[in-house]
C-alpha positions as a Markdown table, in Angstrom:
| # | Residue | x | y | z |
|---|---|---|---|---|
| 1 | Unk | 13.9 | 34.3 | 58.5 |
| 2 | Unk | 13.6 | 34.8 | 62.3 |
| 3 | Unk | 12.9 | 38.0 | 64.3 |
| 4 | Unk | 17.1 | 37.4 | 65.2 |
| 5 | Unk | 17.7 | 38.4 | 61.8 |
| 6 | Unk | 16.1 | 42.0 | 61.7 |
| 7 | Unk | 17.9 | 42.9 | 65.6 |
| 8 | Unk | 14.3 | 41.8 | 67.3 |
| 9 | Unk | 15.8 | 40.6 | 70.3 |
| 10 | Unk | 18.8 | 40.7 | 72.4 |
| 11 | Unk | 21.8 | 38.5 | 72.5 |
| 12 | Unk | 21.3 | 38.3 | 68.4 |
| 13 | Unk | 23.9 | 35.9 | 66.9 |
| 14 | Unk | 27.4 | 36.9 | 65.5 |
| 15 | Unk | 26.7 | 37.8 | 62.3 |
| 16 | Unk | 23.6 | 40.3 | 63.4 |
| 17 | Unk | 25.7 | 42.3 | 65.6 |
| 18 | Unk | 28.3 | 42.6 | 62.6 |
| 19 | Unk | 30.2 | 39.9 | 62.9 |
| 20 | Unk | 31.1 | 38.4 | 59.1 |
| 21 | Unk | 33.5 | 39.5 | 56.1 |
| 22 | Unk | 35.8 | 41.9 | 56.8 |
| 23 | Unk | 34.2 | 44.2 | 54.6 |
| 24 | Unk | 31.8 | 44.8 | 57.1 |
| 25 | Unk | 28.8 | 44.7 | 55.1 |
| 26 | Unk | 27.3 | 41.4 | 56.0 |
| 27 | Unk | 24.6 | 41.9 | 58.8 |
| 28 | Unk | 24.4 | 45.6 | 57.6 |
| 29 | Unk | 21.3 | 46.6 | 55.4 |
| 30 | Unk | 22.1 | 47.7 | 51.5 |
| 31 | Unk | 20.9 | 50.7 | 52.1 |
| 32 | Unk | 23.8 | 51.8 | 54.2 |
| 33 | Unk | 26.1 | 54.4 | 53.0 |
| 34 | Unk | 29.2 | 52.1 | 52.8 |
| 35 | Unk | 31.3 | 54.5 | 54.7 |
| 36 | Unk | 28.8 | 53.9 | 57.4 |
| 37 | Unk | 29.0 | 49.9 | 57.5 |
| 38 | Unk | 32.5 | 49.7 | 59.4 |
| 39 | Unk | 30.8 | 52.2 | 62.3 |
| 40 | Unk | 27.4 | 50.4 | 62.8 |
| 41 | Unk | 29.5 | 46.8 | 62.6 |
| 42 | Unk | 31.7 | 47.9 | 65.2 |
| 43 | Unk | 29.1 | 49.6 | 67.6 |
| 44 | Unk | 26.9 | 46.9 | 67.2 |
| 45 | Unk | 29.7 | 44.0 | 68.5 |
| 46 | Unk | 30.6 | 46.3 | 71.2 |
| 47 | Unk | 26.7 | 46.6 | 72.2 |
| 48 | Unk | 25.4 | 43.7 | 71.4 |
| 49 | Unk | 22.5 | 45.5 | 69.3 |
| 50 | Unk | 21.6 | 44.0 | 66.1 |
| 51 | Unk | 23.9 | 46.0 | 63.3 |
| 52 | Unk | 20.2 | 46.5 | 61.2 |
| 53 | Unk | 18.6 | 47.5 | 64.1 |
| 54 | Unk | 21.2 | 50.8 | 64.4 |
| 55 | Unk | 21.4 | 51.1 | 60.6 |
| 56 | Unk | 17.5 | 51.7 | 60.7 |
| 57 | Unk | 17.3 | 54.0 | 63.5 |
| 58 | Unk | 20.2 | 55.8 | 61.2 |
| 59 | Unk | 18.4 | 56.2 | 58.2 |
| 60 | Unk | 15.3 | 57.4 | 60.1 |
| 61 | Unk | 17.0 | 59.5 | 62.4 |
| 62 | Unk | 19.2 | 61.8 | 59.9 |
| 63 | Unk | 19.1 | 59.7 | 56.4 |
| 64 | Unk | 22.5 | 58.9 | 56.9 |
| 65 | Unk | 23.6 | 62.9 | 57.6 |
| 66 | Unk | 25.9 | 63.3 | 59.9 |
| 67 | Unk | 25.5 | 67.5 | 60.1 |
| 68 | Unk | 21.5 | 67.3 | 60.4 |
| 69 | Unk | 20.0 | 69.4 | 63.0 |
| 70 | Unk | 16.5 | 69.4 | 64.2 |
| 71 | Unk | 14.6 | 71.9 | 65.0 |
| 72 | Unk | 14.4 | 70.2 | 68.9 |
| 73 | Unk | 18.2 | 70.7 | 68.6 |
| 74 | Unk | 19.1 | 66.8 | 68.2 |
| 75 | Unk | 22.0 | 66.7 | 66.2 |
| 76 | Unk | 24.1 | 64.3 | 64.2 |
| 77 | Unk | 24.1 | 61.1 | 62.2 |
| 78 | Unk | 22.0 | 59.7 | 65.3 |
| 79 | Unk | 19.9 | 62.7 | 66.2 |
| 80 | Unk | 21.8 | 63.2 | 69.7 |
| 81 | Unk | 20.4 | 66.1 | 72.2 |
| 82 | Unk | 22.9 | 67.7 | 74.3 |
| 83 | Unk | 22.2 | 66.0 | 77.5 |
| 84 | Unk | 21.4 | 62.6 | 76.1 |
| 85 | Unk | 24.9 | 63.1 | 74.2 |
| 86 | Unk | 26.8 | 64.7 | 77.1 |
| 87 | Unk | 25.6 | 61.2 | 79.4 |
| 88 | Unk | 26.7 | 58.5 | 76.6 |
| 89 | Unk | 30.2 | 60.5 | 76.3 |
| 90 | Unk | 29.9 | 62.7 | 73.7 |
| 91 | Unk | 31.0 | 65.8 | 73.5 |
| 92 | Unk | 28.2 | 68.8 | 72.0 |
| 93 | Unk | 31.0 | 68.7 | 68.9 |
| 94 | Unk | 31.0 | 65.2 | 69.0 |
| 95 | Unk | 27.7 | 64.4 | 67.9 |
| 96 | Unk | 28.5 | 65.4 | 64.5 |
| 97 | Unk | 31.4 | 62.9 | 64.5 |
| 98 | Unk | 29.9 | 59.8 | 63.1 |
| 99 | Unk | 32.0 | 57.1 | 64.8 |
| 100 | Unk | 31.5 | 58.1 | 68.0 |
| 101 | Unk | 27.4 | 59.3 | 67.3 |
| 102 | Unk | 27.0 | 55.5 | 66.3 |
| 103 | Unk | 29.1 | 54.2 | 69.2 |
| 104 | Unk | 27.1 | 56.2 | 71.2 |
| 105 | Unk | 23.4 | 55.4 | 69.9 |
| 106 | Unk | 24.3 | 51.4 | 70.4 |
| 107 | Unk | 25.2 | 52.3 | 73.8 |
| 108 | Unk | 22.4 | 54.1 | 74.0 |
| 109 | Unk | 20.1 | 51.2 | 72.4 |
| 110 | Unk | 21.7 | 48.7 | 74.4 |
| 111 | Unk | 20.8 | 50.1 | 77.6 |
| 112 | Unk | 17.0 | 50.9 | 76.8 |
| 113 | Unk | 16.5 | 47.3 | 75.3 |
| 114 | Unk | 17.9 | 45.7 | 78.8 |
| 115 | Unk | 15.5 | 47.9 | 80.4 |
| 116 | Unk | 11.8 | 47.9 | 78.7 |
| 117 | Unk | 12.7 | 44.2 | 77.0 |
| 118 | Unk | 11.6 | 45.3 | 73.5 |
| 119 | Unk | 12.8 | 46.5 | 70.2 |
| 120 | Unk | 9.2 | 48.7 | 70.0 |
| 121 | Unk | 9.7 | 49.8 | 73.4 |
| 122 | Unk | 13.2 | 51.2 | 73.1 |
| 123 | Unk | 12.7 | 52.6 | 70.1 |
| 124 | Unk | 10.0 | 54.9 | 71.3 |
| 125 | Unk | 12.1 | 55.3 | 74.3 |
| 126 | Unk | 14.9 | 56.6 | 72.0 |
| 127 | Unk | 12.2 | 58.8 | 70.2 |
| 128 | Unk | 10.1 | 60.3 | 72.4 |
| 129 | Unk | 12.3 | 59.8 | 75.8 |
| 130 | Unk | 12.1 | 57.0 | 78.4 |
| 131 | Unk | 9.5 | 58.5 | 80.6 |
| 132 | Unk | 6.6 | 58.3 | 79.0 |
| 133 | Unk | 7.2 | 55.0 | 77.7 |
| 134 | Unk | 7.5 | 54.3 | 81.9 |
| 135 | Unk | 4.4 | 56.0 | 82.3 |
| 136 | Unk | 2.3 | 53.8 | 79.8 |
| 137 | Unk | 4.7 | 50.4 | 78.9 |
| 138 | Unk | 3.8 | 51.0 | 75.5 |
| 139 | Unk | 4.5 | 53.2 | 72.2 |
| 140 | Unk | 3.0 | 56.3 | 73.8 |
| 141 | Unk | 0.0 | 58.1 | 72.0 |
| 142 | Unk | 2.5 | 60.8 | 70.3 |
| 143 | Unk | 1.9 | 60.4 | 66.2 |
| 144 | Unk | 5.3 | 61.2 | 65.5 |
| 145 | Unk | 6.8 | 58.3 | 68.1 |
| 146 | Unk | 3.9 | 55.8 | 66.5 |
| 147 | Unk | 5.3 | 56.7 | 63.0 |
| 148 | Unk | 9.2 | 56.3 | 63.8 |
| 149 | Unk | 8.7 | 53.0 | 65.3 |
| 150 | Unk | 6.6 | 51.4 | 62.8 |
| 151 | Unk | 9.0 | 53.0 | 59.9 |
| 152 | Unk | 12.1 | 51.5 | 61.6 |
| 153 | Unk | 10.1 | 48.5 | 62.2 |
| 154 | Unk | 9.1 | 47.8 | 58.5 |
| 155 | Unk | 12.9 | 49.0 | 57.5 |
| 156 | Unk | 13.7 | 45.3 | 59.7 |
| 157 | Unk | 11.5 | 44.0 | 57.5 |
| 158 | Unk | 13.0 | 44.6 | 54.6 |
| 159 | Unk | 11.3 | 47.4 | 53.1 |
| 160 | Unk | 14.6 | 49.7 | 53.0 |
| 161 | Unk | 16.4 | 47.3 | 51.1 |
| 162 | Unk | 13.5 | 46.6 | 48.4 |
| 163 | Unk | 13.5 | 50.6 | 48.2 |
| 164 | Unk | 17.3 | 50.7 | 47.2 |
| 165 | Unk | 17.3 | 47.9 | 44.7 |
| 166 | Unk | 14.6 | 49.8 | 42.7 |
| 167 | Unk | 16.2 | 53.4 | 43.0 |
């Protein structure tokens, strides 16, 4: 397999970005909520962000619930604070509405991986916020950014679906 596979890198292929059967399921990870394959497919054609890419950041972000809160007050399937939210078009309702959360975070995605070049890099953008990220051009030095992109990172690698298969 090459890095294409897991969403490493921009421009990804067809079938990455959720191109494939129309059941949807084909460049999204097992461990997907079924319900949730059709959403991540179609934000991930529209953004050109790999499909497993967005079903990781998913599955870290709310474990696939669309009415989790945080204590921060990100909200959603995809963990959306208000003003992050309110700029990718969602309304503060709307990040409970997982369709448009999804379409939203691969906007979202899309835009930070055009502008630090990296799947590490916009992840800990999306995490932690794009400033410090600026500030160092690296996973900043904030334990709980380090751990969200190295768990998304090994759920690329596989680790999510070998999980499912034994539950």
């Amino acid at each position: 397999w090459e890095p294409w596979h897991y969403g490493y890198v921009r421009a990804t292929g067809s079938r990455s970005v959720g191109f494939g059967p129309p059941d949807g399921r084909s460049a999204v990870p097992s461990f997907v909520p079924e319900r949730f394959a059709p959403m991540i497919s179609a934000a991930a054609q529209r953004w050109n962000v790999g499909a497993a890419l967005l079903a990781a950041q998913l599955k870290q972000e709310s474990g696939f619930n669309p009415a989790s809160v945080s204590s921060a007050g990100a909200a959603g399937i995809a963990q959306f604070m208000p003003e992050t939210g309110r700029a990718y078009g969602l309304a503060h309702r709307d990040r409970f509405d997982p369709a448009k959360a999804i379409m939203a975070q691969g906007h979202l995605m899309h835009d930070l991986l055009r502008q630090f070049g990296s799947v590490p890099l916009a992840l800990a953008a999306y995490n932690a916020g794009p400033a410090p990220v600026q500030r160092c051009g690296c996973v900043p030095a904030i334990p709980e950014t380090q751990a969200y992109v190295a768990t998304i990172l090994a759920l690329l690698g596989g680790v999510g679906d070998e999980l499912s298969a034994g539950a």
